[in-house]
Amino acid sequence: MVFERLIPTDNDLVENYSKYCYSEATICPESTRVSYRKILKTFSKWRGDKRLLDIGCGQGDFLWESRLQGWVVSGIEFDRDAVNANCARGLSVAHGASASEAYKGFIFDVITAFEVIEHLRLPGDLLKNAAVLLPKGGLLYLTTPNFNSITRFLDGYDNKDLFCWPDHLCFFTSASLRRLARQHGFSVVRVRTTGIDPLQLKRSLGYRVRNYFVNSIWPTHSKKNDSSVPSNLSLPEQSKREELRSLSYFNFKYSLLKSIVNCFLNAFGVGDTLKVWLVKL
């Protein structure tokens, strides 16, 4: 496990998350809705009373799609503007950082947390909260950036999408996340490491190749060893990223290519995202 040396204060966190704009909900891309429906299908074994809680639910897109698929949904979010935006959409979302306090006395069949655990000063607290709110055999589904991803290996510690204090504070591999789960009374049903950003991969490779030639082949021509990779994509690049993502869902050729790439990434544990299905013992 890897973690930030600096620990943000409560004021640091409030100031940071106040920069997120939740005053008006943005349109959820259809490709994202499709991915949500695929995830929900993996929960069918744990449907029970169809009660689902999403921790760190943001603007509530996953809750909305889950409700359309027949789930009884609730959420919790740290940012008050996000809570207000969700309530305006008719979603039941509590404000705060502790799900077990906000939903004391409630029991859920499934709890989800998309890209949340890496934001926490004490990541074990998320599993503690989930354990209180799940019955024996209940499901906790987590996603988080994979520290062992290809792009992280290429970028080292220069990946500004990954290392961005005070947003991301702790970073997991498959092994460290499995250990954390076992320590908090969960068994690991399934772990997948999938996904890669082709634009970021292209950029990272370009910088590594450039620096190799400049610093190794012609070192006398180099005035400065600048190996940092500017990970933040421009708006046109972000649009291109979403276009490629849509193609991977709705175009047969790209969808097949994505499946093949994900099989490779998962086999070697080097995808950008860790996806973990955990069951409470």
CSV table of C-alpha atoms in Angstrom, one decimal:
chain,number,residue,atom,x,y,z
A,1,MET,CA,0.0,0.0,0.0
A,2,VAL,CA,1.2,3.5,-0.8
A,3,PHE,CA,0.0,6.7,1.0
A,4,GLU,CA,0.5,10.4,1.0
A,5,ARG,CA,3.1,11.8,3.4
A,6,LEU,CA,0.9,14.9,4.1
A,7,ILE,CA,-2.3,14.3,5.9
A,8,PRO,CA,-5.0,16.9,5.1
A,9,THR,CA,-6.9,18.5,7.9
A,10,ASP,CA,-10.7,18.8,8.0
A,11,ASN,CA,-10.4,22.3,6.7
A,12,ASP,CA,-8.2,21.2,3.9
A,13,LEU,CA,-10.8,18.7,2.8
A,14,VAL,CA,-13.7,21.1,3.0
A,15,GLU,CA,-11.8,23.7,1.0
A,16,ASN,CA,-10.8,21.1,-1.6
A,17,TYR,CA,-14.3,19.5,-2.1
A,18,SER,CA,-15.9,22.9,-2.2
A,19,LYS,CA,-14.3,23.3,-5.6
A,20,TYR,CA,-16.4,20.6,-7.1
A,21,CYS,CA,-19.5,22.1,-8.7
A,22,TYR,CA,-22.7,20.2,-7.9
A,23,SER,CA,-25.1,23.1,-8.1
A,24,GLU,CA,-26.5,21.6,-11.4
A,25,ALA,CA,-26.4,18.0,-12.4
A,26,THR,CA,-24.5,17.3,-15.7
A,27,ILE,CA,-25.8,14.9,-18.2
A,28,CYS,CA,-24.6,11.3,-17.6
A,29,PRO,CA,-23.1,9.8,-20.8
A,30,GLU,CA,-25.0,6.8,-22.2
A,31,SER,CA,-21.7,4.8,-22.2
A,32,THR,CA,-21.5,5.4,-18.4
A,33,ARG,CA,-25.2,4.3,-18.0
A,34,VAL,CA,-24.4,1.1,-20.0
A,35,SER,CA,-21.4,0.4,-17.7
A,36,TYR,CA,-23.6,0.9,-14.6
A,37,ARG,CA,-26.2,-1.6,-15.9
A,38,LYS,CA,-23.4,-4.2,-16.5
A,39,ILE,CA,-22.2,-3.7,-12.9
A,40,LEU,CA,-25.7,-4.0,-11.5
A,41,LYS,CA,-26.1,-7.4,-13.3
A,42,THR,CA,-23.2,-8.7,-11.3
A,43,PHE,CA,-25.2,-7.9,-8.1
A,44,SER,CA,-28.1,-10.2,-9.0
A,45,LYS,CA,-27.0,-12.9,-6.5
A,46,TRP,CA,-27.3,-10.3,-3.7
A,47,ARG,CA,-30.5,-8.5,-4.6
A,48,GLY,CA,-32.5,-9.6,-1.5
A,49,ASP,CA,-34.8,-6.8,-0.7
A,50,LYS,CA,-33.1,-4.7,-3.4
A,51,ARG,CA,-31.7,-2.2,-0.9
A,52,LEU,CA,-28.6,-0.4,-2.2
A,53,LEU,CA,-26.4,2.2,-0.7
A,54,ASP,CA,-23.8,4.2,-2.7
A,55,ILE,CA,-21.1,5.8,-0.6
A,56,GLY,CA,-19.7,9.0,-2.1
A,57,CYS,CA,-22.5,9.1,-4.6
A,58,GLY,CA,-21.5,12.4,-6.3
A,59,GLN,CA,-24.4,13.8,-8.3
A,60,GLY,CA,-26.2,10.5,-8.0
A,61,ASP,CA,-25.9,9.0,-11.6
A,62,PHE,CA,-25.4,5.5,-10.3
A,63,LEU,CA,-28.3,5.8,-7.8
A,64,TRP,CA,-30.5,7.0,-10.6
A,65,GLU,CA,-29.7,4.2,-12.9
A,66,SER,CA,-30.0,1.6,-10.1
A,67,ARG,CA,-33.5,2.9,-9.3
A,68,LEU,CA,-34.5,2.5,-12.9
A,69,GLN,CA,-33.4,-1.1,-12.6
A,70,GLY,CA,-35.6,-1.7,-9.7
A,71,TRP,CA,-33.4,-1.1,-6.7
A,72,VAL,CA,-34.4,0.9,-3.6
A,73,VAL,CA,-31.5,3.3,-3.4
A,74,SER,CA,-29.9,5.5,-0.8
A,75,GLY,CA,-26.6,7.5,-0.8
A,76,ILE,CA,-24.2,9.5,1.3
A,77,GLU,CA,-22.0,12.3,0.1
A,78,PHE,CA,-19.4,14.6,1.8
A,79,ASP,CA,-20.2,17.7,-0.2
A,80,ARG,CA,-23.4,19.5,0.9
A,81,ASP,CA,-24.0,20.9,-2.6
A,82,ALA,CA,-24.0,17.4,-4.0
A,83,VAL,CA,-26.6,16.3,-1.4
A,84,ASN,CA,-28.8,19.2,-2.3
A,85,ALA,CA,-28.5,18.4,-6.0
A,86,ASN,CA,-29.4,14.8,-5.3
A,87,CYS,CA,-32.4,15.7,-3.2
A,88,ALA,CA,-33.6,18.0,-6.0
A,89,ARG,CA,-33.6,15.0,-8.3
A,90,GLY,CA,-35.7,13.1,-5.8
A,91,LEU,CA,-32.9,10.8,-4.5
A,92,SER,CA,-32.5,10.0,-0.8
A,93,VAL,CA,-28.9,11.1,0.0
A,94,ALA,CA,-27.5,11.9,3.5
A,95,HIS,CA,-24.8,14.4,4.2
A,96,GLY,CA,-21.6,13.3,6.1
A,97,ALA,CA,-18.6,11.1,6.1
A,98,SER,CA,-19.9,8.2,8.2
A,99,ALA,CA,-22.5,5.9,6.5
A,100,SER,CA,-23.0,3.9,9.6
A,101,GLU,CA,-24.0,7.0,11.6
A,102,ALA,CA,-26.2,8.5,8.8
A,103,TYR,CA,-28.0,5.2,8.3
A,104,LYS,CA,-28.0,3.8,11.8
A,105,GLY,CA,-30.4,0.9,12.1
A,106,PHE,CA,-30.6,0.3,8.3
A,107,ILE,CA,-29.5,-2.8,6.5
A,108,PHE,CA,-28.6,-2.9,2.9
A,109,ASP,CA,-28.1,-5.9,0.5
A,110,VAL,CA,-25.4,-4.1,-1.5
A,111,ILE,CA,-23.1,-1.2,-0.8
A,112,THR,CA,-21.0,0.4,-3.5
A,113,ALA,CA,-18.2,3.0,-3.4
A,114,PHE,CA,-16.9,4.1,-6.7
A,115,GLU,CA,-13.4,5.8,-6.5
A,116,VAL,CA,-13.9,6.7,-2.9
A,117,ILE,CA,-11.5,4.7,-0.7
A,118,GLU,CA,-8.4,6.5,-2.2
A,119,HIS,CA,-9.7,9.8,-0.8
A,120,LEU,CA,-9.9,8.7,2.8
A,121,ARG,CA,-7.3,9.4,5.5
A,122,LEU,CA,-8.3,6.1,7.2
A,123,PRO,CA,-9.4,3.8,4.3
A,124,GLY,CA,-10.4,1.0,6.7
A,125,ASP,CA,-13.2,3.2,8.0
A,126,LEU,CA,-15.1,2.6,4.7
A,127,LEU,CA,-15.1,-1.2,5.3
A,128,LYS,CA,-16.0,-0.7,9.0
A,129,ASN,CA,-19.0,1.4,8.0
A,130,ALA,CA,-20.1,-1.1,5.4
A,131,ALA,CA,-19.7,-4.1,7.8
A,132,VAL,CA,-22.2,-2.4,10.2
A,133,LEU,CA,-24.8,-1.9,7.4
A,134,LEU,CA,-24.5,-5.2,5.7
A,135,PRO,CA,-26.0,-8.6,6.8
A,136,LYS,CA,-23.9,-11.7,6.8
A,137,GLY,CA,-23.3,-12.5,3.1
A,138,GLY,CA,-24.0,-8.9,2.0
A,139,LEU,CA,-22.0,-7.4,-0.9
A,140,LEU,CA,-19.5,-4.5,-0.8
A,141,TYR,CA,-18.4,-3.4,-4.3
A,142,LEU,CA,-15.4,-1.1,-4.5
A,143,THR,CA,-13.4,0.5,-7.3
A,144,THR,CA,-10.2,2.4,-6.9
A,145,PRO,CA,-7.1,3.3,-9.1
A,146,ASN,CA,-4.7,0.5,-9.4
A,147,PHE,CA,-1.2,1.4,-8.2
A,148,ASN,CA,0.2,-1.4,-10.4
A,149,SER,CA,-1.3,-0.1,-13.6
A,150,ILE,CA,0.7,0.3,-16.9
A,151,THR,CA,0.3,4.1,-17.0
A,152,ARG,CA,1.5,4.4,-13.4
A,153,PHE,CA,4.6,2.3,-14.2
A,154,LEU,CA,5.3,4.6,-17.2
A,155,ASP,CA,4.6,7.9,-15.3
A,156,GLY,CA,6.2,6.9,-12.0
A,157,TYR,CA,5.1,9.4,-9.3
A,158,ASP,CA,4.5,12.1,-11.9
A,159,ASN,CA,1.0,11.0,-12.8
A,160,LYS,CA,-1.1,14.0,-11.8
A,161,ASP,CA,-4.3,12.1,-12.3
A,162,LEU,CA,-3.3,9.7,-9.5
A,163,PHE,CA,-1.1,11.7,-7.2
A,164,CYS,CA,-3.1,14.8,-6.5
A,165,TRP,CA,-3.1,15.8,-2.8
A,166,PRO,CA,-5.5,16.3,-1.0
A,167,ASP,CA,-7.8,14.3,-3.4
A,168,HIS,CA,-6.0,11.0,-3.5
A,169,LEU,CA,-4.4,9.9,-0.2
A,170,CYS,CA,-3.9,6.2,-0.4
A,171,PHE,CA,-3.2,3.8,-3.3
A,172,PHE,CA,-3.8,0.1,-3.5
A,173,THR,CA,-2.6,-2.9,-5.4
A,174,SER,CA,-4.8,-6.0,-5.7
A,175,ALA,CA,-2.8,-7.7,-2.9
A,176,SER,CA,-3.1,-4.8,-0.4
A,177,LEU,CA,-6.8,-4.3,-1.0
A,178,ARG,CA,-7.4,-8.0,-0.4
A,179,ARG,CA,-5.5,-7.8,2.9
A,180,LEU,CA,-7.5,-4.8,4.0
A,181,ALA,CA,-10.7,-6.6,3.2
A,182,ARG,CA,-9.8,-9.7,5.2
A,183,GLN,CA,-8.7,-7.6,8.2
A,184,HIS,CA,-12.3,-6.1,8.3
A,185,GLY,CA,-14.2,-9.3,8.0
A,186,PHE,CA,-14.8,-9.6,4.3
A,187,SER,CA,-14.0,-12.4,1.9
A,188,VAL,CA,-12.9,-11.6,-1.6
A,189,VAL,CA,-15.3,-13.0,-4.3
A,190,ARG,CA,-13.7,-11.4,-7.3
A,191,VAL,CA,-11.0,-8.9,-8.3
A,192,ARG,CA,-10.6,-7.4,-11.7
A,193,THR,CA,-8.0,-4.9,-13.0
A,194,THR,CA,-9.4,-3.3,-16.2
A,195,GLY,CA,-9.4,-0.2,-18.2
A,196,ILE,CA,-6.7,2.0,-19.8
A,197,ASP,CA,-6.8,5.5,-21.1
A,198,PRO,CA,-5.3,5.3,-24.6
A,199,LEU,CA,-4.7,9.1,-24.8
A,200,GLN,CA,-2.8,9.1,-21.5
A,201,LEU,CA,-0.9,6.0,-22.5
A,202,LYS,CA,0.1,7.6,-25.8
A,203,ARG,CA,1.2,10.7,-23.9
A,204,SER,CA,3.2,8.8,-21.3
A,205,LEU,CA,4.9,6.7,-23.9
A,206,GLY,CA,5.8,9.8,-25.9
A,207,TYR,CA,7.5,11.4,-22.9
A,208,ARG,CA,9.4,8.3,-22.0
A,209,VAL,CA,10.7,7.7,-25.5
A,210,ARG,CA,11.6,11.4,-25.8
A,211,ASN,CA,13.5,11.4,-22.5
A,212,TYR,CA,15.2,8.2,-23.3
A,213,PHE,CA,16.7,9.6,-26.5
A,214,VAL,CA,17.5,13.0,-25.1
A,215,ASN,CA,19.0,11.8,-21.8
A,216,SER,CA,20.5,8.5,-22.8
A,217,ILE,CA,21.4,8.6,-26.5
A,218,TRP,CA,22.3,12.3,-26.7
A,219,PRO,CA,22.9,13.3,-23.0
A,220,THR,CA,25.2,16.3,-24.0
A,221,HIS,CA,22.3,17.9,-25.7
A,222,SER,CA,20.1,17.8,-22.6
A,223,LYS,CA,20.1,20.9,-20.4
A,224,LYS,CA,17.5,19.5,-18.0
A,225,ASN,CA,16.1,16.1,-17.3
A,226,ASP,CA,12.4,16.8,-17.5
A,227,SER,CA,10.7,13.4,-17.1
A,228,SER,CA,7.5,14.7,-15.7
A,229,VAL,CA,4.3,13.8,-17.6
A,230,PRO,CA,1.5,16.4,-17.7
A,231,SER,CA,-1.4,14.1,-17.0
A,232,ASN,CA,-4.2,16.6,-17.1
A,233,LEU,CA,-5.9,16.3,-20.5
A,234,SER,CA,-7.2,19.3,-22.3
A,235,LEU,CA,-10.9,19.8,-23.0
A,236,PRO,CA,-10.5,18.5,-26.7
A,237,GLU,CA,-8.6,15.5,-25.4
A,238,GLN,CA,-11.3,14.8,-22.8
A,239,SER,CA,-13.9,15.0,-25.5
A,240,LYS,CA,-11.8,12.5,-27.5
A,241,ARG,CA,-11.6,10.3,-24.5
A,242,GLU,CA,-15.4,10.2,-24.1
A,243,GLU,CA,-15.8,9.6,-27.9
A,244,LEU,CA,-13.4,6.6,-27.7
A,245,ARG,CA,-15.3,5.3,-24.6
A,246,SER,CA,-18.6,5.5,-26.4
A,247,LEU,CA,-17.1,3.6,-29.4
A,248,SER,CA,-15.9,0.8,-27.0
A,249,TYR,CA,-19.6,0.3,-25.9
A,250,PHE,CA,-21.5,0.8,-29.1
A,251,ASN,CA,-19.2,-0.2,-32.0
A,252,PHE,CA,-18.7,-3.9,-32.4
A,253,LYS,CA,-15.1,-3.7,-33.6
A,254,TYR,CA,-14.0,-1.4,-30.7
A,255,SER,CA,-16.0,-3.4,-28.2
A,256,LEU,CA,-14.2,-6.5,-29.2
A,257,LEU,CA,-10.9,-4.8,-29.0
A,258,LYS,CA,-11.8,-3.5,-25.6
A,259,SER,CA,-12.7,-7.0,-24.4
A,260,ILE,CA,-9.3,-8.4,-25.6
A,261,VAL,CA,-7.3,-5.5,-24.0
A,262,ASN,CA,-9.2,-5.9,-20.7
A,263,CYS,CA,-8.5,-9.7,-20.7
A,264,PHE,CA,-4.8,-8.9,-21.0
A,265,LEU,CA,-4.9,-6.2,-18.4
A,266,ASN,CA,-6.7,-8.3,-15.9
A,267,ALA,CA,-4.5,-11.4,-16.5
A,268,PHE,CA,-1.4,-9.4,-15.6
A,269,GLY,CA,-3.1,-7.1,-13.0
A,270,VAL,CA,-2.1,-3.9,-14.8
A,271,GLY,CA,-5.4,-2.2,-15.7
A,272,ASP,CA,-6.0,1.4,-14.5
A,273,THR,CA,-8.8,0.4,-12.2
A,274,LEU,CA,-9.2,-2.1,-9.4
A,275,LYS,CA,-12.8,-3.5,-9.1
A,276,VAL,CA,-13.5,-5.7,-6.1
A,277,TRP,CA,-16.5,-7.7,-5.0
A,278,LEU,CA,-16.4,-8.4,-1.2
A,279,VAL,CA,-18.8,-10.4,0.9
A,280,LYS,CA,-19.3,-9.9,4.6
A,281,LEU,CA,-18.4,-13.0,6.6
